[in-house]
Amino acid sequence: MIEIGGQVDLSHPPERVWLALTDRELLGRWFAEAETLEGVPDRLLLHTDGLPGFEANVEVEVTERQEPERLVLTCDEAGRLSELTCVVTATTQGCRLEVREVTTHGGWSVEQQKPREQQLRQALTVRLPAILDWLAFQQVDLRRGDGGMTAELPLVGASRNGSARGGRRRRRVIAVLVGLAVVGGLAAWVALPTDAEQSAAPTSSPSPSPSVTSVAVATTPRSTASARPSRTAASPIVRPSRTPSVKPSPTLAAPPPPPPPLTARYETESSRLFGYTGEVVVGNPATTASGNWAVVVNLADGSTVDDVEGADWRQDGRAVTFTGAALPAGGSQTFRFDVRDNRPKAREPESCTVGGNPCAGL
């Protein structure tokens, strides 16, 4: 027995998700085209031949239906049998959809199982939310429910107006000025004398030398000059002291320059109604391996992350922190994240930083 599956949290009511699961035309838009068999509504042929992980079309039949909570299908893919279960659970934000497929006769090869699961995950986290957003836009926002579905899902391109470009230009200028200030501060720091050089500088107190040493000698009249001067306690003979020699301290070598910081580039990979998919590429331009990295993305108000591929993550308000393992010298790591927005027009993140430095592309 082999099992694959996935789950996704959706900001839509269970009834709308149930419609996307059971309506033949909607199913064809987010998973695979479907047609009825022998005019029986509960038997369908899914045109999956050619999709990743599928070797033939799949014939399905509904064996259990509990609207809008549970749907069970038996699947036949060229003699390979499986059971597909869809469970819809209401949540405070909408609902959660869990999908599990278990083989009952035969099985998938190793080369077939992984792309099949990726295909299911992509359908659940990207295409299904787009169809649900479109349905909500049709039924609620545009009040065009009686007009039927449009031929294609309307996509909204990423907004890049003049004000956004102006904001990006100002951020670039500020980043350049900050960089110049940092370089200037580093140069001034290198030019300052080190503590060892300050300690080796001469002080204002002169060292004693023989030329300035005072010698107290008892004097006598000329007639008694042959007599030796007597030493007394009051006038001792002071011997010149040696001047301590100061050895020059070795010059400290300038510290090695810090490794270049990690880089990151953001790009909106795809846009849809009420959301988009973002992509960030983290790079290590240094000649040595980096430590663990962290990228912080600040989303627009009302946006949340639904799914992430290629990084660990956590969301705190509008700030989403993505983390990953160390990168080798010259290496890079790409991660993608799906964002759900409460507005029909997709809005890019407000900011993106890696190690406190701004990402390119925003």
PDB file of N, CA and C in Angstrom, residues 96-176:
ATOM      1  N   ARG A  96     -10.364  23.918   5.879  1.00  0.00           N
ATOM      2  CA  ARG A  96      -9.152  23.151   5.582  1.00  0.00           C
ATOM      3  C   ARG A  96      -9.540  21.948   4.725  1.00  0.00           C
ATOM      4  N   LEU A  97      -8.796  21.758   3.637  1.00  0.00           N
ATOM      5  CA  LEU A  97      -9.039  20.639   2.738  1.00  0.00           C
ATOM      6  C   LEU A  97      -7.882  19.652   2.855  1.00  0.00           C
ATOM      7  N   GLU A  98      -8.218  18.374   3.162  1.00  0.00           N
ATOM      8  CA  GLU A  98      -7.227  17.305   3.215  1.00  0.00           C
ATOM      9  C   GLU A  98      -7.551  16.290   2.126  1.00  0.00           C
ATOM     10  N   VAL A  99      -6.529  15.921   1.353  1.00  0.00           N
ATOM     11  CA  VAL A  99      -6.698  14.957   0.268  1.00  0.00           C
ATOM     12  C   VAL A  99      -5.698  13.822   0.477  1.00  0.00           C
ATOM     13  N   ARG A 100      -6.180  12.562   0.446  1.00  0.00           N
ATOM     14  CA  ARG A 100      -5.326  11.393   0.602  1.00  0.00           C
ATOM     15  C   ARG A 100      -5.695  10.365  -0.467  1.00  0.00           C
ATOM     16  N   GLU A 101      -4.692   9.807  -1.123  1.00  0.00           N
ATOM     17  CA  GLU A 101      -4.910   8.750  -2.094  1.00  0.00           C
ATOM     18  C   GLU A 101      -4.079   7.539  -1.672  1.00  0.00           C
ATOM     19  N   VAL A 102      -4.750   6.368  -1.567  1.00  0.00           N
ATOM     20  CA  VAL A 102      -4.107   5.137  -1.106  1.00  0.00           C
ATOM     21  C   VAL A 102      -4.341   4.055  -2.156  1.00  0.00           C
ATOM     22  N   THR A 103      -3.261   3.378  -2.528  1.00  0.00           N
ATOM     23  CA  THR A 103      -3.404   2.303  -3.513  1.00  0.00           C
ATOM     24  C   THR A 103      -4.077   1.097  -2.871  1.00  0.00           C
ATOM     25  N   THR A 104      -4.980   0.452  -3.639  1.00  0.00           N
ATOM     26  CA  THR A 104      -5.647  -0.768  -3.177  1.00  0.00           C
ATOM     27  C   THR A 104      -5.288  -1.980  -4.034  1.00  0.00           C
ATOM     28  N   HIS A 105      -4.768  -1.734  -5.233  1.00  0.00           N
ATOM     29  CA  HIS A 105      -4.311  -2.818  -6.095  1.00  0.00           C
ATOM     30  C   HIS A 105      -3.236  -2.254  -7.028  1.00  0.00           C
ATOM     31  N   GLY A 106      -2.067  -2.876  -7.019  1.00  0.00           N
ATOM     32  CA  GLY A 106      -0.955  -2.331  -7.786  1.00  0.00           C
ATOM     33  C   GLY A 106      -0.302  -1.186  -7.022  1.00  0.00           C
ATOM     34  N   GLY A 107       0.580  -0.481  -7.670  1.00  0.00           N
ATOM     35  CA  GLY A 107       1.286   0.628  -7.016  1.00  0.00           C
ATOM     36  C   GLY A 107       1.993   1.494  -8.029  1.00  0.00           C
ATOM     37  N   TRP A 108       2.542   2.613  -7.537  1.00  0.00           N
ATOM     38  CA  TRP A 108       3.280   3.536  -8.380  1.00  0.00           C
ATOM     39  C   TRP A 108       4.775   3.260  -8.230  1.00  0.00           C
ATOM     40  N   SER A 109       5.497   3.476  -9.311  1.00  0.00           N
ATOM     41  CA  SER A 109       6.948   3.341  -9.242  1.00  0.00           C
ATOM     42  C   SER A 109       7.542   4.529  -8.497  1.00  0.00           C
ATOM     43  N   VAL A 110       8.823   4.397  -8.122  1.00  0.00           N
ATOM     44  CA  VAL A 110       9.496   5.499  -7.416  1.00  0.00           C
ATOM     45  C   VAL A 110       9.542   6.732  -8.301  1.00  0.00           C
ATOM     46  N   GLU A 111       9.791   6.532  -9.603  1.00  0.00           N
ATOM     47  CA  GLU A 111       9.850   7.667 -10.525  1.00  0.00           C
ATOM     48  C   GLU A 111       8.486   8.303 -10.719  1.00  0.00           C
ATOM     49  N   GLN A 112       7.418   7.575 -10.460  1.00  0.00           N
ATOM     50  CA  GLN A 112       6.064   8.088 -10.669  1.00  0.00           C
ATOM     51  C   GLN A 112       5.491   8.734  -9.415  1.00  0.00           C
ATOM     52  N   GLN A 113       5.850   8.236  -8.237  1.00  0.00           N
ATOM     53  CA  GLN A 113       5.217   8.687  -7.000  1.00  0.00           C
ATOM     54  C   GLN A 113       5.543  10.142  -6.675  1.00  0.00           C
ATOM     55  N   LYS A 114       6.830  10.522  -6.768  1.00  0.00           N
ATOM     56  CA  LYS A 114       7.207  11.877  -6.376  1.00  0.00           C
ATOM     57  C   LYS A 114       6.574  12.937  -7.274  1.00  0.00           C
ATOM     58  N   PRO A 115       6.670  12.835  -8.612  1.00  0.00           N
ATOM     59  CA  PRO A 115       6.011  13.867  -9.428  1.00  0.00           C
ATOM     60  C   PRO A 115       4.496  13.849  -9.282  1.00  0.00           C
ATOM     61  N   ARG A 116       3.906  12.686  -8.999  1.00  0.00           N
ATOM     62  CA  ARG A 116       2.451  12.613  -8.802  1.00  0.00           C
ATOM     63  C   ARG A 116       2.051  13.408  -7.565  1.00  0.00           C
ATOM     64  N   GLU A 117       2.838  13.257  -6.484  1.00  0.00           N
ATOM     65  CA  GLU A 117       2.536  14.001  -5.254  1.00  0.00           C
ATOM     66  C   GLU A 117       2.778  15.495  -5.451  1.00  0.00           C
ATOM     67  N   GLN A 118       3.819  15.858  -6.192  1.00  0.00           N
ATOM     68  CA  GLN A 118       4.067  17.274  -6.471  1.00  0.00           C
ATOM     69  C   GLN A 118       2.942  17.876  -7.302  1.00  0.00           C
ATOM     70  N   GLN A 119       2.421  17.111  -8.264  1.00  0.00           N
ATOM     71  CA  GLN A 119       1.302  17.576  -9.076  1.00  0.00           C
ATOM     72  C   GLN A 119       0.080  17.843  -8.210  1.00  0.00           C
ATOM     73  N   LEU A 120      -0.219  16.933  -7.271  1.00  0.00           N
ATOM     74  CA  LEU A 120      -1.348  17.115  -6.367  1.00  0.00           C
ATOM     75  C   LEU A 120      -1.139  18.330  -5.467  1.00  0.00           C
ATOM     76  N   ARG A 121       0.067  18.486  -4.952  1.00  0.00           N
ATOM     77  CA  ARG A 121       0.357  19.623  -4.062  1.00  0.00           C
ATOM     78  C   ARG A 121       0.247  20.954  -4.799  1.00  0.00           C
ATOM     79  N   GLN A 122       0.745  20.998  -6.037  1.00  0.00           N
ATOM     80  CA  GLN A 122       0.647  22.214  -6.828  1.00  0.00           C
ATOM     81  C   GLN A 122      -0.810  22.564  -7.115  1.00  0.00           C
ATOM     82  N   ALA A 123      -1.613  21.544  -7.410  1.00  0.00           N
ATOM     83  CA  ALA A 123      -3.030  21.789  -7.683  1.00  0.00           C
ATOM     84  C   ALA A 123      -3.751  22.320  -6.451  1.00  0.00           C
ATOM     85  N   LEU A 124      -3.434  21.772  -5.262  1.00  0.00           N
ATOM     86  CA  LEU A 124      -4.116  22.179  -4.037  1.00  0.00           C
ATOM     87  C   LEU A 124      -3.714  23.571  -3.578  1.00  0.00           C
ATOM     88  N   THR A 125      -2.425  23.912  -3.691  1.00  0.00           N
ATOM     89  CA  THR A 125      -1.926  25.156  -3.097  1.00  0.00           C
ATOM     90  C   THR A 125      -1.889  26.337  -4.061  1.00  0.00           C
ATOM     91  N   VAL A 126      -1.990  26.101  -5.368  1.00  0.00           N
ATOM     92  CA  VAL A 126      -1.901  27.200  -6.326  1.00  0.00           C
ATOM     93  C   VAL A 126      -3.155  27.301  -7.187  1.00  0.00           C
ATOM     94  N   ARG A 127      -3.465  26.244  -7.931  1.00  0.00           N
ATOM     95  CA  ARG A 127      -4.564  26.347  -8.892  1.00  0.00           C
ATOM     96  C   ARG A 127      -5.933  26.352  -8.222  1.00  0.00           C
ATOM     97  N   LEU A 128      -6.140  25.500  -7.210  1.00  0.00           N
ATOM     98  CA  LEU A 128      -7.428  25.502  -6.511  1.00  0.00           C
ATOM     99  C   LEU A 128      -7.713  26.840  -5.830  1.00  0.00           C
ATOM    100  N   PRO A 129      -6.769  27.439  -5.067  1.00  0.00           N
ATOM    101  CA  PRO A 129      -7.050  28.761  -4.492  1.00  0.00           C
ATOM    102  C   PRO A 129      -7.369  29.809  -5.556  1.00  0.00           C
ATOM    103  N   ALA A 130      -6.714  29.733  -6.715  1.00  0.00           N
ATOM    104  CA  ALA A 130      -7.001  30.703  -7.771  1.00  0.00           C
ATOM    105  C   ALA A 130      -8.435  30.558  -8.267  1.00  0.00           C
ATOM    106  N   ILE A 131      -8.910  29.312  -8.458  1.00  0.00           N
ATOM    107  CA  ILE A 131     -10.286  29.091  -8.902  1.00  0.00           C
ATOM    108  C   ILE A 131     -11.277  29.571  -7.844  1.00  0.00           C
ATOM    109  N   LEU A 132     -10.988  29.290  -6.564  1.00  0.00           N
ATOM    110  CA  LEU A 132     -11.880  29.737  -5.490  1.00  0.00           C
ATOM    111  C   LEU A 132     -11.931  31.256  -5.412  1.00  0.00           C
ATOM    112  N   ASP A 133     -10.776  31.905  -5.573  1.00  0.00           N
ATOM    113  CA  ASP A 133     -10.759  33.372  -5.586  1.00  0.00           C
ATOM    114  C   ASP A 133     -11.608  33.898  -6.735  1.00  0.00           C
ATOM    115  N   TRP A 134     -11.486  33.259  -7.893  1.00  0.00           N
ATOM    116  CA  TRP A 134     -12.236  33.690  -9.063  1.00  0.00           C
ATOM    117  C   TRP A 134     -13.739  33.510  -8.843  1.00  0.00           C
ATOM    118  N   LEU A 135     -14.118  32.380  -8.216  1.00  0.00           N
ATOM    119  CA  LEU A 135     -15.525  32.161  -7.912  1.00  0.00           C
ATOM    120  C   LEU A 135     -16.062  33.233  -6.972  1.00  0.00           C
ATOM    121  N   ALA A 136     -15.276  33.560  -5.929  1.00  0.00           N
ATOM    122  CA  ALA A 136     -15.706  34.604  -4.996  1.00  0.00           C
ATOM    123  C   ALA A 136     -15.824  35.942  -5.707  1.00  0.00           C
ATOM    124  N   PHE A 137     -14.888  36.222  -6.606  1.00  0.00           N
ATOM    125  CA  PHE A 137     -14.906  37.475  -7.354  1.00  0.00           C
ATOM    126  C   PHE A 137     -16.144  37.537  -8.244  1.00  0.00           C
ATOM    127  N   GLN A 138     -16.517  36.401  -8.858  1.00  0.00           N
ATOM    128  CA  GLN A 138     -17.681  36.344  -9.726  1.00  0.00           C
ATOM    129  C   GLN A 138     -18.975  36.462  -8.932  1.00  0.00           C
ATOM    130  N   GLN A 139     -19.066  35.696  -7.862  1.00  0.00           N
ATOM    131  CA  GLN A 139     -20.330  35.574  -7.162  1.00  0.00           C
ATOM    132  C   GLN A 139     -20.611  36.736  -6.218  1.00  0.00           C
ATOM    133  N   VAL A 140     -19.538  37.309  -5.631  1.00  0.00           N
ATOM    134  CA  VAL A 140     -19.747  38.319  -4.603  1.00  0.00           C
ATOM    135  C   VAL A 140     -19.405  39.718  -5.098  1.00  0.00           C
ATOM    136  N   ASP A 141     -18.195  39.862  -5.643  1.00  0.00           N
ATOM    137  CA  ASP A 141     -17.730  41.199  -5.968  1.00  0.00           C
ATOM    138  C   ASP A 141     -18.351  41.756  -7.258  1.00  0.00           C
ATOM    139  N   LEU A 142     -18.412  40.941  -8.293  1.00  0.00           N
ATOM    140  CA  LEU A 142     -18.904  41.440  -9.573  1.00  0.00           C
ATOM    141  C   LEU A 142     -20.388  41.176  -9.786  1.00  0.00           C
ATOM    142  N   ARG A 143     -21.011  40.382  -8.924  1.00  0.00           N
ATOM    143  CA  ARG A 143     -22.438  40.078  -9.047  1.00  0.00           C
ATOM    144  C   ARG A 143     -22.776  39.543 -10.428  1.00  0.00           C
ATOM    145  N   ARG A 144     -21.906  38.643 -10.976  1.00  0.00           N
ATOM    146  CA  ARG A 144     -22.150  38.139 -12.308  1.00  0.00           C
ATOM    147  C   ARG A 144     -22.379  36.625 -12.277  1.00  0.00           C
ATOM    148  N   GLY A 145     -23.004  36.117 -11.194  1.00  0.00           N
ATOM    149  CA  GLY A 145     -23.189  34.672 -11.073  1.00  0.00           C
ATOM    150  C   GLY A 145     -24.020  34.093 -12.195  1.00  0.00           C
ATOM    151  N   ASP A 146     -25.058  34.848 -12.706  1.00  0.00           N
ATOM    152  CA  ASP A 146     -25.892  34.266 -13.774  1.00  0.00           C
ATOM    153  C   ASP A 146     -25.216  34.238 -15.120  1.00  0.00           C
ATOM    154  N   GLY A 147     -24.100  34.934 -15.294  1.00  0.00           N
ATOM    155  CA  GLY A 147     -23.470  34.985 -16.602  1.00  0.00           C
ATOM    156  C   GLY A 147     -22.598  33.791 -16.891  1.00  0.00           C
ATOM    157  N   GLY A 148     -22.399  32.889 -15.921  1.00  0.00           N
ATOM    158  CA  GLY A 148     -21.552  31.726 -16.168  1.00  0.00           C
ATOM    159  C   GLY A 148     -20.089  32.083 -16.036  1.00  0.00           C
ATOM    160  N   MET A 149     -19.246  31.076 -16.180  1.00  0.00           N
ATOM    161  CA  MET A 149     -17.810  31.263 -16.032  1.00  0.00           C
ATOM    162  C   MET A 149     -17.210  31.842 -17.301  1.00  0.00           C
ATOM    163  N   THR A 150     -16.127  32.555 -17.149  1.00  0.00           N
ATOM    164  CA  THR A 150     -15.412  33.039 -18.314  1.00  0.00           C
ATOM    165  C   THR A 150     -14.553  31.923 -18.881  1.00  0.00           C
ATOM    166  N   ALA A 151     -14.034  32.135 -20.084  1.00  0.00           N
ATOM    167  CA  ALA A 151     -13.275  31.072 -20.747  1.00  0.00           C
ATOM    168  C   ALA A 151     -11.981  30.772 -20.023  1.00  0.00           C
ATOM    169  N   GLU A 152     -11.330  31.791 -19.511  1.00  0.00           N
ATOM    170  CA  GLU A 152     -10.049  31.586 -18.850  1.00  0.00           C
ATOM    171  C   GLU A 152     -10.051  32.327 -17.532  1.00  0.00           C
ATOM    172  N   LEU A 153      -9.224  31.882 -16.618  1.00  0.00           N
ATOM    173  CA  LEU A 153      -9.077  32.558 -15.331  1.00  0.00           C
ATOM    174  C   LEU A 153      -8.367  33.878 -15.537  1.00  0.00           C
ATOM    175  N   PRO A 154      -8.987  35.005 -15.166  1.00  0.00           N
ATOM    176  CA  PRO A 154      -8.315  36.301 -15.361  1.00  0.00           C
ATOM    177  C   PRO A 154      -7.148  36.428 -14.418  1.00  0.00           C
ATOM    178  N   LEU A 155      -6.011  36.768 -14.968  1.00  0.00           N
ATOM    179  CA  LEU A 155      -4.808  36.957 -14.161  1.00  0.00           C
ATOM    180  C   LEU A 155      -4.500  38.430 -14.063  1.00  0.00           C
ATOM    181  N   VAL A 156      -3.985  38.819 -12.926  1.00  0.00           N
ATOM    182  CA  VAL A 156      -3.653  40.212 -12.695  1.00  0.00           C
ATOM    183  C   VAL A 156      -2.151  40.329 -12.642  1.00  0.00           C
ATOM    184  N   GLY A 157      -1.553  41.122 -13.531  1.00  0.00           N
ATOM    185  CA  GLY A 157      -0.100  41.291 -13.541  1.00  0.00           C
ATOM    186  C   GLY A 157       0.356  42.089 -12.356  1.00  0.00           C
ATOM    187  N   ALA A 158       1.628  41.959 -12.062  1.00  0.00           N
ATOM    188  CA  ALA A 158       2.197  42.682 -10.915  1.00  0.00           C
ATOM    189  C   ALA A 158       2.184  44.164 -11.207  1.00  0.00           C
ATOM    190  N   SER A 159       1.759  45.001 -10.224  1.00  0.00           N
ATOM    191  CA  SER A 159       1.675  46.455 -10.407  1.00  0.00           C
ATOM    192  C   SER A 159       3.041  47.072 -10.259  1.00  0.00           C
ATOM    193  N   ARG A 160       3.434  47.837 -11.255  1.00  0.00           N
ATOM    194  CA  ARG A 160       4.733  48.532 -11.203  1.00  0.00           C
ATOM    195  C   ARG A 160       4.525  49.962 -11.707  1.00  0.00           C
ATOM    196  N   ASN A 161       3.830  50.794 -10.893  1.00  0.00           N
ATOM    197  CA  ASN A 161       3.552  52.156 -11.329  1.00  0.00           C
ATOM    198  C   ASN A 161       4.719  53.067 -10.993  1.00  0.00           C
ATOM    199  N   GLY A 162       4.534  54.340 -11.383  1.00  0.00           N
ATOM    200  CA  GLY A 162       5.636  55.290 -11.206  1.00  0.00           C
ATOM    201  C   GLY A 162       5.980  55.527  -9.765  1.00  0.00           C
ATOM    202  N   SER A 163       4.938  55.568  -8.886  1.00  0.00           N
ATOM    203  CA  SER A 163       5.249  55.829  -7.485  1.00  0.00           C
ATOM    204  C   SER A 163       6.060  54.717  -6.886  1.00  0.00           C
ATOM    205  N   ALA A 164       5.740  53.460  -7.301  1.00  0.00           N
ATOM    206  CA  ALA A 164       6.539  52.336  -6.786  1.00  0.00           C
ATOM    207  C   ALA A 164       7.976  52.441  -7.246  1.00  0.00           C
ATOM    208  N   ARG A 165       8.152  52.818  -8.553  1.00  0.00           N
ATOM    209  CA  ARG A 165       9.533  52.964  -9.030  1.00  0.00           C
ATOM    210  C   ARG A 165      10.250  54.072  -8.278  1.00  0.00           C
ATOM    211  N   GLY A 166       9.488  55.183  -8.006  1.00  0.00           N
ATOM    212  CA  GLY A 166      10.122  56.275  -7.270  1.00  0.00           C
ATOM    213  C   GLY A 166      10.536  55.841  -5.885  1.00  0.00           C
ATOM    214  N   GLY A 167       9.631  55.029  -5.213  1.00  0.00           N
ATOM    215  CA  GLY A 167       9.993  54.551  -3.883  1.00  0.00           C
ATOM    216  C   GLY A 167      11.214  53.665  -3.919  1.00  0.00           C
ATOM    217  N   ARG A 168      11.294  52.781  -4.968  1.00  0.00           N
ATOM    218  CA  ARG A 168      12.469  51.923  -5.074  1.00  0.00           C
ATOM    219  C   ARG A 168      13.723  52.740  -5.319  1.00  0.00           C
ATOM    220  N   ARG A 169      13.579  53.848  -6.187  1.00  0.00           N
ATOM    221  CA  ARG A 169      14.758  54.669  -6.467  1.00  0.00           C
ATOM    222  C   ARG A 169      15.263  55.352  -5.208  1.00  0.00           C
ATOM    223  N   ARG A 170      14.292  55.851  -4.366  1.00  0.00           N
ATOM    224  CA  ARG A 170      14.723  56.502  -3.120  1.00  0.00           C
ATOM    225  C   ARG A 170      15.414  55.518  -2.196  1.00  0.00           C
ATOM    226  N   ARG A 171      14.882  54.253  -2.147  1.00  0.00           N
ATOM    227  CA  ARG A 171      15.527  53.274  -1.282  1.00  0.00           C
ATOM    228  C   ARG A 171      16.928  52.946  -1.756  1.00  0.00           C
ATOM    229  N   ARG A 172      17.125  52.918  -3.112  1.00  0.00           N
ATOM    230  CA  ARG A 172      18.471  52.647  -3.624  1.00  0.00           C
ATOM    231  C   ARG A 172      19.441  53.773  -3.232  1.00  0.00           C
ATOM    232  N   VAL A 173      18.986  55.075  -3.342  1.00  0.00           N
ATOM    233  CA  VAL A 173      19.854  56.209  -2.991  1.00  0.00           C
ATOM    234  C   VAL A 173      20.232  56.135  -1.525  1.00  0.00           C
ATOM    235  N   ILE A 174      19.228  55.832  -0.671  1.00  0.00           N
ATOM    236  CA  ILE A 174      19.522  55.744   0.766  1.00  0.00           C
ATOM    237  C   ILE A 174      20.513  54.634   1.043  1.00  0.00           C
ATOM    238  N   ALA A 175      20.332  53.490   0.349  1.00  0.00           N
ATOM    239  CA  ALA A 175      21.256  52.367   0.551  1.00  0.00           C
ATOM    240  C   ALA A 175      22.671  52.746   0.144  1.00  0.00           C
ATOM    241  N   VAL A 176      22.833  53.541  -0.970  1.00  0.00           N
ATOM    242  CA  VAL A 176      24.176  53.960  -1.416  1.00  0.00           C
ATOM    243  C   VAL A 176      24.800  54.885  -0.388  1.00  0.00           C
TER     244      VAL A 176
END
